[in-house]
Coordinates of N, CA and C in Angstrom, one line a residue:
M246 N -18.0 -26.8 -14.4 CA -17.7 -26.5 -15.8 C -17.1 -25.1 -15.9
K247 N -17.8 -24.1 -15.3 CA -17.3 -22.8 -15.4 C -15.9 -22.6 -14.9
I248 N -15.6 -23.2 -13.8 CA -14.2 -23.2 -13.3 C -13.2 -23.7 -14.3
A249 N -13.6 -24.9 -14.9 CA -12.7 -25.5 -15.8 C -12.4 -24.6 -17.0
V250 N -13.5 -23.9 -17.5 CA -13.4 -23.0 -18.6 C -12.5 -21.8 -18.3
C251 N -12.6 -21.3 -17.1 CA -11.8 -20.2 -16.6 C -10.3 -20.5 -16.6
I252 N -10.1 -21.7 -16.0 CA -8.7 -22.2 -16.0 C -8.1 -22.3 -17.4
A253 N -8.9 -22.9 -18.3 CA -8.4 -23.1 -19.7 C -8.1 -21.8 -20.3
L254 N -9.0 -20.8 -20.1 CA -8.8 -19.5 -20.7 C -7.5 -18.8 -20.1
L255 N -7.4 -18.8 -18.8 CA -6.3 -18.2 -18.2 C -5.0 -18.8 -18.5
T256 N -5.0 -20.1 -18.7 CA -3.8 -20.9 -19.1 C -3.4 -20.4 -20.5
A257 N -4.3 -20.3 -21.4 CA -4.0 -19.8 -22.7 C -3.4 -18.4 -22.7
M258 N -3.9 -17.6 -21.8 CA -3.4 -16.2 -21.7 C -1.9 -16.2 -21.3
A259 N -1.6 -17.2 -20.5 CA -0.2 -17.3 -19.9 C 0.8 -17.4 -21.0
G260 N 0.4 -18.0 -22.1 CA 1.4 -18.2 -23.2 C 1.4 -17.0 -24.2
A261 N 0.6 -16.0 -24.0 CA 0.6 -14.9 -24.9 C 1.8 -13.9 -24.7
A262 N 2.2 -13.3 -25.7 CA 3.3 -12.3 -25.6 C 2.8 -11.1 -24.8
L263 N 3.6 -10.5 -24.0 CA 3.2 -9.4 -23.2 C 3.0 -8.2 -24.0
A264 N 2.0 -7.4 -23.7 CA 1.7 -6.2 -24.4 C 2.5 -5.1 -23.8
D265 N 2.7 -4.0 -24.5 CA 3.2 -2.8 -23.9 C 2.3 -2.2 -22.9
E266 N 2.8 -1.3 -22.0 CA 1.9 -0.7 -21.1 C 0.9 0.1 -21.8
I267 N -0.3 0.1 -21.2 CA -1.5 0.8 -21.9 C -1.2 2.3 -22.0
P268 N -1.3 2.8 -23.2 CA -1.1 4.3 -23.4 C -2.1 5.1 -22.6
L269 N -1.7 6.2 -22.2 CA -2.5 7.1 -21.3 C -3.9 7.3 -22.0
V270 N -3.9 7.6 -23.3 CA -5.2 7.9 -23.9 C -6.1 6.7 -24.0
Q271 N -5.6 5.5 -23.7 CA -6.5 4.3 -23.8 C -6.9 3.8 -22.4
R272 N -6.4 4.5 -21.4 CA -6.7 4.0 -20.0 C -8.2 4.3 -19.6
R273 N -8.8 3.2 -19.1 CA -10.3 3.3 -18.9 C -10.6 2.7 -17.5
S274 N -11.5 3.4 -16.8 CA -12.0 2.9 -15.5 C -12.8 1.6 -15.7
G275 N -12.9 0.8 -14.7 CA -13.8 -0.4 -14.7 C -15.2 0.0 -14.9
Y276 N -15.5 1.3 -14.6 CA -16.9 1.8 -14.8 C -17.3 1.7 -16.3
S277 N -16.4 1.9 -17.2 CA -16.7 1.9 -18.6 C -17.1 0.5 -19.2
F278 N -16.7 -0.6 -18.4 CA -17.0 -1.9 -18.8 C -18.3 -2.5 -18.2
M279 N -19.0 -1.6 -17.4 CA -20.2 -2.1 -16.7 C -21.4 -2.0 -17.5
S280 N -22.5 -2.7 -17.1 CA -23.8 -2.6 -17.7 C -24.4 -1.2 -17.3
A281 N -25.4 -0.8 -18.1 CA -26.1 0.4 -17.8 C -26.7 0.4 -16.4
D282 N -27.3 -0.7 -16.0 CA -27.9 -0.8 -14.7 C -26.9 -0.6 -13.5
T283 N -25.7 -1.2 -13.7 CA -24.7 -1.1 -12.6 C -24.1 0.3 -12.6
K284 N -24.0 0.9 -13.8 CA -23.5 2.3 -13.8 C -24.5 3.2 -13.1
A285 N -25.8 3.0 -13.3 CA -26.9 3.8 -12.7 C -26.8 3.7 -11.2
M286 N -26.5 2.4 -10.7 CA -26.4 2.2 -9.3 C -25.3 3.0 -8.7
Q287 N -24.1 3.1 -9.4 CA -23.0 3.9 -8.8 C -23.3 5.4 -8.9
D288 N -24.0 5.8 -10.0 CA -24.1 7.2 -10.2 C -25.1 7.9 -9.2
E289 N -26.1 7.2 -8.7 CA -27.1 7.7 -7.9 C -26.8 7.4 -6.4
D290 N -26.4 8.4 -5.6 CA -26.0 8.1 -4.2 C -27.1 7.4 -3.4
T291 N -28.4 7.6 -3.7 CA -29.4 7.0 -3.0 C -29.6 5.5 -3.3
A292 N -29.0 5.1 -4.5 CA -29.1 3.7 -4.9 C -27.7 3.0 -4.7
N293 N -26.7 3.8 -4.5 CA -25.3 3.2 -4.3 C -25.2 2.6 -2.9
P294 N -25.1 1.2 -2.8 CA -25.0 0.6 -1.5 C -23.7 1.0 -0.7
G295 N -22.7 1.4 -1.4 CA -21.5 1.9 -0.8 C -21.7 3.1 0.1
M296 N -22.7 3.9 -0.2 CA -22.9 5.1 0.5 C -23.4 4.9 1.9
L297 N -23.9 3.7 2.2 CA -24.3 3.3 3.6 C -23.0 3.3 4.5
S298 N -21.9 2.8 3.9 CA -20.7 2.7 4.6 C -20.1 4.1 4.8
V299 N -20.3 5.0 3.8 CA -19.8 6.4 3.8 C -20.5 7.1 5.0
L300 N -21.8 6.8 5.2 CA -22.5 7.4 6.3 C -22.0 6.9 7.6
D301 N -21.7 5.6 7.7 CA -21.1 5.1 8.9 C -19.7 5.7 9.2
G302 N -19.0 5.9 8.1 CA -17.7 6.6 8.3 C -17.8 8.0 8.8
E303 N -18.8 8.7 8.3 CA -19.1 10.1 8.8 C -19.3 10.1 10.3
A304 N -20.1 9.1 10.8 CA -20.3 9.0 12.2 C -19.0 8.7 13.0
L305 N -18.2 7.8 12.4 CA -16.9 7.5 13.1 C -16.0 8.7 13.1
W306 N -16.1 9.5 12.1 CA -15.2 10.7 12.0 C -15.3 11.6 13.3
T307 N -16.5 11.7 13.8 CA -16.7 12.6 15.0 C -16.8 11.8 16.3
R308 N -16.6 10.5 16.3 CA -16.7 9.7 17.5 C -15.3 9.6 18.2
K309 N -15.3 10.0 19.5 CA -14.1 10.0 20.3 C -13.7 8.5 20.6
A310 N -12.4 8.3 20.6 CA -12.0 6.9 20.8 C -10.6 6.9 21.5
G311 N -10.3 5.8 22.1 CA -9.0 5.5 22.7 C -8.7 6.3 24.0
A312 N -7.5 6.0 24.5 CA -7.1 6.6 25.8 C -7.0 8.2 25.7
A313 N -6.8 8.7 24.5 CA -6.7 10.1 24.3 C -8.1 10.8 24.2
N314 N -9.1 9.9 24.0 CA -10.5 10.4 23.9 C -10.6 11.5 22.9
K315 N -10.1 11.2 21.7 CA -10.1 12.1 20.6 C -10.8 11.5 19.4
A316 N -11.4 12.4 18.6 CA -12.0 12.0 17.3 C -11.2 12.5 16.2
C317 N -11.3 11.9 15.0 CA -10.6 12.4 13.8 C -10.9 13.9 13.6
A318 N -12.1 14.3 13.9 CA -12.5 15.7 13.7 C -11.8 16.6 14.6
D319 N -11.3 16.2 15.8 CA -10.6 17.0 16.7 C -9.3 17.5 16.1
C320 N -8.7 16.7 15.3 CA -7.4 17.1 14.6 C -7.7 17.7 13.2
H321 N -8.6 17.1 12.5 CA -8.8 17.4 11.1 C -10.1 18.3 10.7
N322 N -10.8 18.6 11.8 CA -12.0 19.4 11.6 C -13.0 18.8 10.5
D323 N -13.5 19.6 9.6 CA -14.5 19.2 8.7 C -13.8 18.4 7.5
A324 N -14.1 17.1 7.4 CA -13.5 16.3 6.4 C -13.8 16.7 5.0
R325 N -14.9 17.4 4.8 CA -15.2 17.9 3.5 C -14.2 18.9 3.0
V326 N -13.5 19.5 3.9 CA -12.5 20.5 3.6 C -11.1 19.9 3.7
S327 N -10.8 19.3 4.9 CA -9.5 18.8 5.2 C -9.0 17.6 4.5
M328 N -10.0 16.8 4.1 CA -9.7 15.5 3.4 C -9.9 15.6 1.9
K329 N -10.2 16.7 1.4 CA -10.4 16.9 -0.1 C -9.1 16.7 -0.8
G330 N -9.1 15.7 -1.7 CA -7.9 15.4 -2.4 C -6.9 14.5 -1.8
V331 N -7.1 14.1 -0.5 CA -6.1 13.3 0.3 C -6.0 11.9 -0.3
A332 N -7.1 11.3 -0.5 CA -7.1 9.9 -1.0 C -6.5 9.8 -2.4
A333 N -6.5 10.8 -3.2 CA -6.0 10.8 -4.5 C -4.5 10.6 -4.6
H334 N -3.8 10.9 -3.5 CA -2.3 10.7 -3.5 C -1.8 9.6 -2.7
Y335 N -2.7 8.7 -2.2 CA -2.2 7.6 -1.4 C -2.2 6.3 -2.3
P336 N -1.2 5.4 -2.0 CA -0.3 5.3 -0.9 C 0.8 6.4 -0.9
A337 N 1.2 6.9 0.2 CA 2.1 8.0 0.4 C 3.3 7.5 1.2
F338 N 4.4 8.2 1.1 CA 5.6 7.9 1.8 C 5.5 8.4 3.2
D339 N 5.8 7.5 4.2 CA 5.8 7.8 5.6 C 7.3 7.9 6.0
K340 N 7.8 9.1 6.4 CA 9.2 9.3 6.7 C 9.6 8.6 7.9
A341 N 8.7 8.5 8.9 CA 9.0 7.8 10.2 C 9.2 6.3 9.9
L342 N 8.4 5.8 9.1 CA 8.5 4.3 8.8 C 9.5 4.0 7.7
G343 N 9.8 5.0 6.8 CA 10.7 4.8 5.7 C 10.1 3.9 4.6
K344 N 8.8 4.0 4.5 CA 8.1 3.2 3.5 C 6.7 3.8 3.2
P345 N 6.1 3.3 2.1 CA 4.8 3.8 1.8 C 3.7 3.2 2.7
V346 N 2.7 4.0 3.0 CA 1.5 3.5 3.6 C 0.3 3.8 2.8
D347 N -0.7 2.9 2.8 CA -1.9 3.2 2.1 C -2.9 4.0 3.0
L348 N -4.1 4.3 2.5 CA -5.0 5.1 3.2 C -5.5 4.4 4.5
E349 N -5.7 3.1 4.4 CA -6.1 2.3 5.5 C -5.0 2.3 6.6
G350 N -3.8 2.2 6.1 CA -2.7 2.2 7.0 C -2.5 3.5 7.7
R351 N -2.8 4.6 7.0 CA -2.7 5.9 7.6 C -3.7 6.1 8.7
I352 N -5.0 5.7 8.4 CA -6.0 5.8 9.4 C -5.7 5.0 10.7
N353 N -5.1 3.8 10.5 CA -4.7 3.0 11.7 C -3.5 3.6 12.4
L354 N -2.6 4.3 11.7 CA -1.5 5.0 12.4 C -2.0 6.1 13.2
C355 N -3.0 6.8 12.7 CA -3.7 7.9 13.4 C -4.3 7.4 14.7
R356 N -5.0 6.2 14.6 CA -5.7 5.6 15.7 C -4.6 5.3 16.8
T357 N -3.6 4.7 16.5 CA -2.6 4.2 17.5 C -1.7 5.4 18.0
N358 N -1.3 6.3 17.1 CA -0.4 7.4 17.5 C -1.1 8.6 18.2
H359 N -2.3 8.9 17.7 CA -3.0 10.1 18.2 C -4.2 9.8 19.1
Q360 N -4.9 8.8 18.8 CA -6.1 8.4 19.6 C -5.7 7.5 20.7
Q361 N -4.6 6.9 20.6 CA -4.1 5.8 21.5 C -5.2 4.7 21.6
A362 N -5.6 4.3 20.4 CA -6.6 3.3 20.3 C -6.1 2.1 19.5
S363 N -6.7 0.9 19.7 CA -6.3 -0.2 18.9 C -6.6 0.0 17.4
P364 N -5.7 -0.5 16.5 CA -6.0 -0.3 15.1 C -7.2 -1.1 14.7
F365 N -7.9 -0.7 13.7 CA -9.0 -1.5 13.2 C -8.5 -2.7 12.4
A366 N -9.2 -3.8 12.4 CA -8.8 -5.0 11.7 C -9.0 -4.7 10.2
Y367 N -8.2 -5.3 9.4 CA -8.3 -5.2 7.9 C -9.7 -5.8 7.5
E368 N -10.4 -5.1 6.6 CA -11.7 -5.5 6.1 C -12.8 -5.4 7.1
S369 N -12.5 -4.8 8.3 CA -13.6 -4.6 9.3 C -14.5 -3.5 8.7
S370 N -15.7 -3.5 9.2 CA -16.7 -2.5 8.7 C -16.3 -1.1 9.1
E371 N -15.6 -1.0 10.3 CA -15.2 0.3 10.7 C -14.0 0.9 9.8
L372 N -13.0 0.1 9.5 CA -11.9 0.6 8.7 C -12.4 0.9 7.3
L373 N -13.3 0.0 6.7 CA -13.8 0.3 5.4 C -14.6 1.5 5.4
A374 N -15.5 1.7 6.4 CA -16.4 2.9 6.4 C -15.6 4.2 6.5
L375 N -14.6 4.2 7.4 CA -13.9 5.4 7.6 C -13.0 5.7 6.4
T376 N -12.4 4.7 5.8 CA -11.6 4.9 4.5 C -12.5 5.4 3.4
A377 N -13.7 4.8 3.3 CA -14.7 5.2 2.2 C -15.1 6.7 2.4
Y378 N -15.3 7.0 3.7 CA -15.7 8.4 4.0 C -14.6 9.4 3.6
V379 N -13.4 9.1 4.0 CA -12.3 10.0 3.6 C -12.1 10.0 2.1
A380 N -12.1 8.9 1.5 CA -11.9 8.8 0.0 C -13.1 9.5 -0.7
R381 N -14.3 9.5 -0.2 CA -15.4 10.1 -0.8 C -15.2 11.6 -1.0
Q382 N -14.4 12.2 -0.1 CA -14.1 13.7 -0.2 C -13.3 14.0 -1.5
S383 N -12.7 13.0 -2.1 CA -11.8 13.2 -3.3 C -12.6 12.8 -4.6
R384 N -13.8 12.4 -4.4 CA -14.5 11.9 -5.6 C -14.5 13.0 -6.7
G385 N -14.2 12.5 -7.9 CA -14.1 13.4 -9.1 C -12.7 14.1 -9.3
M386 N -11.9 14.0 -8.3 CA -10.5 14.6 -8.4 C -9.6 13.6 -9.1
P387 N -8.6 14.1 -9.8 CA -7.6 13.2 -10.5 C -6.7 12.6 -9.5
I388 N -6.4 11.3 -9.7 CA -5.4 10.6 -9.0 C -4.0 11.2 -9.2
T389 N -3.3 11.4 -8.1 CA -2.0 12.0 -8.2 C -0.9 11.2 -7.5
A390 N -1.2 10.0 -7.2 CA -0.2 9.1 -6.4 C 1.1 9.0 -7.1
G391 N 2.2 8.8 -6.3 CA 3.5 8.5 -6.8 C 4.4 9.6 -7.1
G392 N 4.0 10.9 -6.8 CA 4.8 12.0 -7.2 C 6.0 12.2 -6.3
D393 N 6.0 11.7 -5.1 CA 7.1 11.8 -4.2 C 8.3 11.0 -4.6
P394 N 9.5 11.6 -4.9 CA 10.7 10.9 -5.3 C 11.1 9.7 -4.4
E395 N 10.7 9.8 -3.1 CA 11.0 8.7 -2.1 C 10.3 7.5 -2.5
L396 N 9.2 7.6 -3.3 CA 8.4 6.4 -3.6 C 8.9 5.6 -4.8
A397 N 9.9 6.2 -5.5 CA 10.4 5.6 -6.8 C 10.7 4.1 -6.6
P398 N 11.6 3.7 -5.6 CA 11.9 2.2 -5.6 C 10.7 1.4 -5.2
F399 N 9.8 1.9 -4.5 CA 8.6 1.1 -4.1 C 7.6 0.9 -5.3
I400 N 7.6 2.0 -6.1 CA 6.8 1.9 -7.4 C 7.4 0.8 -8.3
E401 N 8.7 0.8 -8.4 CA 9.4 -0.2 -9.2 C 9.1 -1.6 -8.7
Q402 N 9.1 -1.8 -7.4 CA 8.9 -3.1 -6.8 C 7.4 -3.5 -7.1
G403 N 6.5 -2.5 -7.0 CA 5.1 -2.8 -7.3 C 4.9 -3.2 -8.8
H404 N 5.7 -2.5 -9.6 CA 5.6 -2.8 -11.1 C 6.1 -4.2 -11.3
A405 N 7.2 -4.6 -10.6 CA 7.8 -5.9 -10.8 C 6.8 -7.0 -10.4
L406 N 6.1 -6.7 -9.3 CA 5.1 -7.7 -8.8 C 3.9 -7.8 -9.8
F407 N 3.5 -6.7 -10.4 CA 2.5 -6.7 -11.4 C 2.8 -7.5 -12.6
M408 N 4.1 -7.5 -13.0 CA 4.6 -8.2 -14.2 C 4.9 -9.7 -13.9
Q409 N 5.2 -10.0 -12.6 CA 5.7 -11.3 -12.2 C 4.7 -12.5 -12.4
R410 N 5.1 -13.5 -13.1 CA 4.2 -14.7 -13.2 C 4.3 -15.5 -11.9
Q411 N 3.2 -16.0 -11.5 CA 3.3 -16.8 -10.3 C 2.1 -17.8 -10.2
G412 N 2.1 -18.7 -9.3 CA 1.0 -19.6 -9.1 C 1.0 -20.8 -10.0
Q413 N 0.1 -21.7 -9.8 CA 0.0 -22.9 -10.7 C -0.4 -22.5 -12.1
L414 N -1.1 -21.4 -12.3 CA -1.4 -20.9 -13.7 C -0.3 -20.1 -14.3
N415 N 0.7 -19.8 -13.6 CA 1.9 -19.1 -14.2 C 1.5 -17.8 -14.8
L416 N 0.7 -17.0 -14.1 CA 0.2 -15.7 -14.6 C 0.6 -14.5 -13.8
G417 N 0.8 -13.4 -14.5 CA 1.0 -12.1 -13.8 C -0.2 -11.2 -14.0
C418 N -0.3 -10.2 -13.2 CA -1.4 -9.2 -13.4 C -1.5 -8.7 -14.8
T419 N -0.3 -8.5 -15.4 CA -0.3 -7.9 -16.7 C -0.9 -8.8 -17.8
N420 N -0.9 -10.1 -17.6 CA -1.5 -11.0 -18.6 C -3.0 -10.8 -18.8
C421 N -3.7 -10.4 -17.8 CA -5.1 -10.1 -17.9 C -5.3 -8.6 -18.2
H422 N -4.7 -7.7 -17.4 CA -5.0 -6.3 -17.4 C -4.3 -5.5 -18.4
D423 N -3.2 -6.0 -19.0 CA -2.5 -5.3 -20.1 C -2.8 -6.0 -21.4
D424 N -2.6 -7.3 -21.4 CA -2.7 -8.1 -22.6 C -4.1 -8.4 -23.1
N425 N -5.0 -8.5 -22.2 CA -6.4 -9.0 -22.6 C -7.5 -8.2 -22.2
W426 N -7.3 -6.9 -21.8 CA -8.4 -6.1 -21.4 C -9.4 -5.9 -22.6
D427 N -10.7 -5.7 -22.2 CA -11.8 -5.5 -23.2 C -12.1 -6.9 -23.9
K428 N -11.6 -8.0 -23.4 CA -12.0 -9.3 -23.8 C -12.9 -9.9 -22.8
K429 N -13.3 -11.1 -22.9 CA -14.2 -11.8 -22.0 C -13.5 -13.0 -21.4
L430 N -13.8 -13.2 -20.1 CA -13.4 -14.4 -19.4 C -14.6 -15.0 -18.7
A431 N -15.0 -16.1 -19.3 CA -16.2 -16.8 -18.8 C -17.4 -15.9 -18.8
G432 N -17.5 -15.0 -19.8 CA -18.7 -14.1 -20.0 C -18.5 -12.8 -19.3
S433 N -17.5 -12.6 -18.5 CA -17.3 -11.3 -17.8 C -16.2 -10.5 -18.5
A434 N -16.4 -9.2 -18.5 CA -15.4 -8.3 -19.1 C -14.1 -8.3 -18.3
I435 N -13.0 -8.4 -19.0 CA -11.7 -8.2 -18.4 C -11.4 -6.7 -18.5
T436 N -11.2 -6.1 -17.3 CA -10.9 -4.6 -17.3 C -9.4 -4.4 -17.3
Q437 N -9.1 -3.1 -17.2 CA -7.6 -2.8 -17.1 C -7.1 -2.8 -15.6
G438 N -8.0 -3.1 -14.7 CA -7.6 -3.2 -13.3 C -7.3 -1.8 -12.7
Q439 N -7.9 -0.8 -13.2 CA -7.6 0.6 -12.6 C -8.3 0.8 -11.3
P440 N -7.5 1.2 -10.2 CA -8.1 1.2 -8.9 C -8.7 2.5 -8.5
T441 N -9.7 2.9 -9.3 CA -10.2 4.3 -9.2 C -11.3 4.5 -8.1
G442 N -11.9 3.4 -7.6 CA -13.0 3.5 -6.8 C -13.0 2.9 -5.4
Y443 N -11.9 2.5 -4.9 CA -11.8 1.7 -3.6 C -11.8 2.7 -2.4
P444 N -12.4 2.2 -1.3 CA -13.1 0.9 -1.2 C -14.4 1.0 -2.1
L445 N -14.8 -0.1 -2.6 CA -15.9 -0.2 -3.5 C -16.9 -1.3 -3.1
Y446 N -18.1 -1.2 -3.6 CA -19.1 -2.2 -3.3 C -19.1 -3.1 -4.5
R447 N -18.8 -4.4 -4.3 CA -18.8 -5.4 -5.3 C -20.0 -6.3 -5.2
L448 N -20.8 -6.3 -6.3 CA -22.0 -7.1 -6.2 C -21.8 -8.6 -5.9
E449 N -20.6 -9.1 -6.4 CA -20.3 -10.5 -6.1 C -20.1 -10.7 -4.6
W450 N -19.5 -9.7 -3.9 CA -19.3 -9.8 -2.5 C -20.5 -9.4 -1.7
Q451 N -21.4 -8.7 -2.3 CA -22.6 -8.1 -1.5 C -22.1 -7.3 -0.3
A452 N -21.0 -6.6 -0.5 CA -20.3 -5.8 0.6 C -19.3 -4.9 0.0
L453 N -18.9 -3.9 0.8 CA -17.8 -3.1 0.5 C -16.5 -3.8 0.7
G454 N -15.5 -3.5 -0.1 CA -14.2 -4.2 0.1 C -13.1 -3.3 -0.4
S455 N -11.9 -3.6 0.1 CA -10.7 -2.8 -0.2 C -10.0 -3.3 -1.4
L456 N -9.1 -2.5 -1.9 CA -8.2 -3.0 -3.0 C -7.4 -4.2 -2.7
Q457 N -6.9 -4.2 -1.4 CA -6.2 -5.4 -1.0 C -7.0 -6.7 -1.1
R458 N -8.3 -6.6 -0.7 CA -9.1 -7.8 -0.8 C -9.2 -8.2 -2.3
R459 N -9.3 -7.3 -3.2 CA -9.4 -7.6 -4.6 C -8.1 -8.2 -5.1
L460 N -7.0 -7.7 -4.7 CA -5.7 -8.2 -5.1 C -5.5 -9.6 -4.6
R461 N -5.9 -9.8 -3.4 CA -5.7 -11.2 -2.8 C -6.6 -12.2 -3.5
A462 N -7.8 -11.8 -3.9 CA -8.7 -12.6 -4.7 C -8.1 -13.0 -6.0
C463 N -7.5 -12.0 -6.7 CA -6.8 -12.3 -8.0 C -5.7 -13.3 -7.8
I464 N -4.9 -13.1 -6.8 CA -3.7 -13.9 -6.5 C -4.2 -15.4 -6.2
T465 N -5.2 -15.5 -5.4 CA -5.8 -16.8 -5.2 C -6.3 -17.4 -6.4
G466 N -6.9 -16.6 -7.3 CA -7.5 -17.1 -8.5 C -6.5 -17.7 -9.5
I467 N -5.2 -17.3 -9.4 CA -4.2 -17.9 -10.3 C -3.4 -19.0 -9.5
R468 N -4.0 -19.4 -8.4 CA -3.5 -20.6 -7.6 C -2.1 -20.2 -7.0
A469 N -2.0 -19.0 -6.5 CA -0.8 -18.6 -5.8 C -1.1 -18.3 -4.4
Q470 N -0.1 -18.2 -3.5 CA -0.3 -17.9 -2.1 C -0.5 -16.4 -2.0
A471 N -1.7 -16.0 -1.5 CA -2.0 -14.5 -1.3 C -1.1 -13.9 -0.2
Y472 N -0.7 -12.7 -0.4 CA 0.1 -12.0 0.6 C -0.9 -11.6 1.7
D473 N -0.3 -11.4 2.9 CA -1.2 -11.0 4.1 C -1.6 -9.6 3.9
Y474 N -2.8 -9.3 4.5 CA -3.3 -7.9 4.5 C -2.2 -7.0 5.2
G475 N -2.0 -5.9 4.6 CA -1.0 -4.9 5.1 C 0.4 -5.2 4.8
S476 N 0.7 -6.3 4.0 CA 2.0 -6.7 3.7 C 2.7 -5.6 2.8
P477 N 4.0 -5.5 2.8 CA 4.7 -4.6 1.9 C 4.3 -4.8 0.4
E478 N 4.2 -6.1 0.1 CA 3.9 -6.4 -1.3 C 2.6 -5.9 -1.8
L479 N 1.5 -6.0 -0.9 CA 0.2 -5.5 -1.3 C 0.2 -4.0 -1.4
V480 N 0.9 -3.3 -0.5 CA 1.0 -1.8 -0.5 C 1.8 -1.4 -1.7
E481 N 2.8 -2.1 -2.1 CA 3.6 -1.7 -3.3 C 2.8 -1.9 -4.6
L482 N 2.0 -3.0 -4.6 CA 1.1 -3.2 -5.7 C 0.1 -2.1 -5.8
E483 N -0.5 -1.8 -4.7 CA -1.5 -0.6 -4.6 C -0.8 0.6 -5.2
L484 N 0.4 0.9 -4.7 CA 1.1 2.1 -5.1 C 1.3 2.1 -6.6
Y485 N 1.8 1.0 -7.2 CA 2.0 1.0 -8.6 C 0.7 1.2 -9.4
L486 N -0.4 0.5 -8.9 CA -1.6 0.6 -9.6 C -2.2 2.0 -9.6
M487 N -2.0 2.7 -8.5 CA -2.5 4.1 -8.4 C -1.6 5.0 -9.3
T488 N -0.3 4.8 -9.4 CA 0.5 5.6 -10.3 C 0.1 5.3 -11.8
R489 N -0.3 4.0 -12.0 CA -0.8 3.6 -13.4 C -2.1 4.3 -13.8
A490 N -2.9 4.6 -12.7 CA -4.2 5.3 -12.9 C -4.1 6.8 -12.8
R491 N -2.9 7.4 -12.7 CA -2.7 8.8 -12.5 C -3.4 9.6 -13.5
G492 N -4.2 10.6 -13.0 CA -5.0 11.5 -13.9 C -6.4 11.1 -14.0
M493 N -6.7 9.8 -13.7 CA -8.1 9.3 -13.7 C -8.8 9.8 -12.5
P494 N -10.1 10.1 -12.6 CA -10.8 10.6 -11.4 C -11.2 9.5 -10.4
V495 N -11.1 9.9 -9.1 CA -11.5 9.0 -8.0 C -13.1 8.8 -8.1
E496 N -13.5 7.6 -7.9 CA -14.9 7.3 -8.0 C -15.5 6.8 -6.6
T497 N -14.8 6.7 -5.6 CA -15.2 6.1 -4.3 C -16.5 6.7 -3.8
P498 N -17.5 5.9 -3.4 CA -17.5 4.5 -3.4 C -18.0 4.0 -4.8
A499 N -17.2 3.3 -5.5 CA -17.6 2.8 -6.8 C -18.4 1.5 -6.6
V500 N -19.1 1.1 -7.6 CA -19.8 -0.2 -7.6 C -19.3 -1.0 -8.8
R501 N -19.1 -2.3 -8.5 CA -18.6 -3.2 -9.6 C -19.3 -4.5 -9.5
P502 N -19.4 -5.2 -10.7 CA -20.1 -6.5 -10.7 C -19.6 -7.5 -9.7

């Protein structure tokens, strides 16, 4: 019954006129839509389950790996200094590749190019932990992604994907997160989809997860074929969403319902 109600509500949204982009003064983190109990869980590091992964990431930071027998710390020293503010401007343009890479992609490039190690699998505990540890160093800092002029065409492609209707429900991201935010869908709050806290601990997952995991879940929810992890489309969507959240503080590791 709940699935049927969700489909009916989403289908009704598909027919709604598109709203304008959310004004800067109205942009809100998903944190503001949460219950007091869930907010308290995020706010207190000893209660935040995502901090367990951050601790794992801290251990990985100093662990030597690959044929080069090097650790992240061998190049970047103390992450509390060298990684401060880094996550706030990702995805970033990679000149060698000629395209944007997200933070997970950058970590894997470092593993293959500098540690001469195999890349971590997407959604692996290692990649999530190291990403969360790096992003944790930017907590509280404003998101600055998208400032590089080289990123302009990729931001536009991400915006087009955000607006594009797809799947059996004929919905785009904008139908929920621009047109219907602060409403309810089957009893749950519809947020603005601001990516301020990834990787984050989602109570529904009972685990830490990446922004790409969340995007794939949304795409599957509208009965469309989800893009592969690491695909250009998901990175472009990430990039657009981060530029849409520009100026909002990083919350990693956030907690969400």
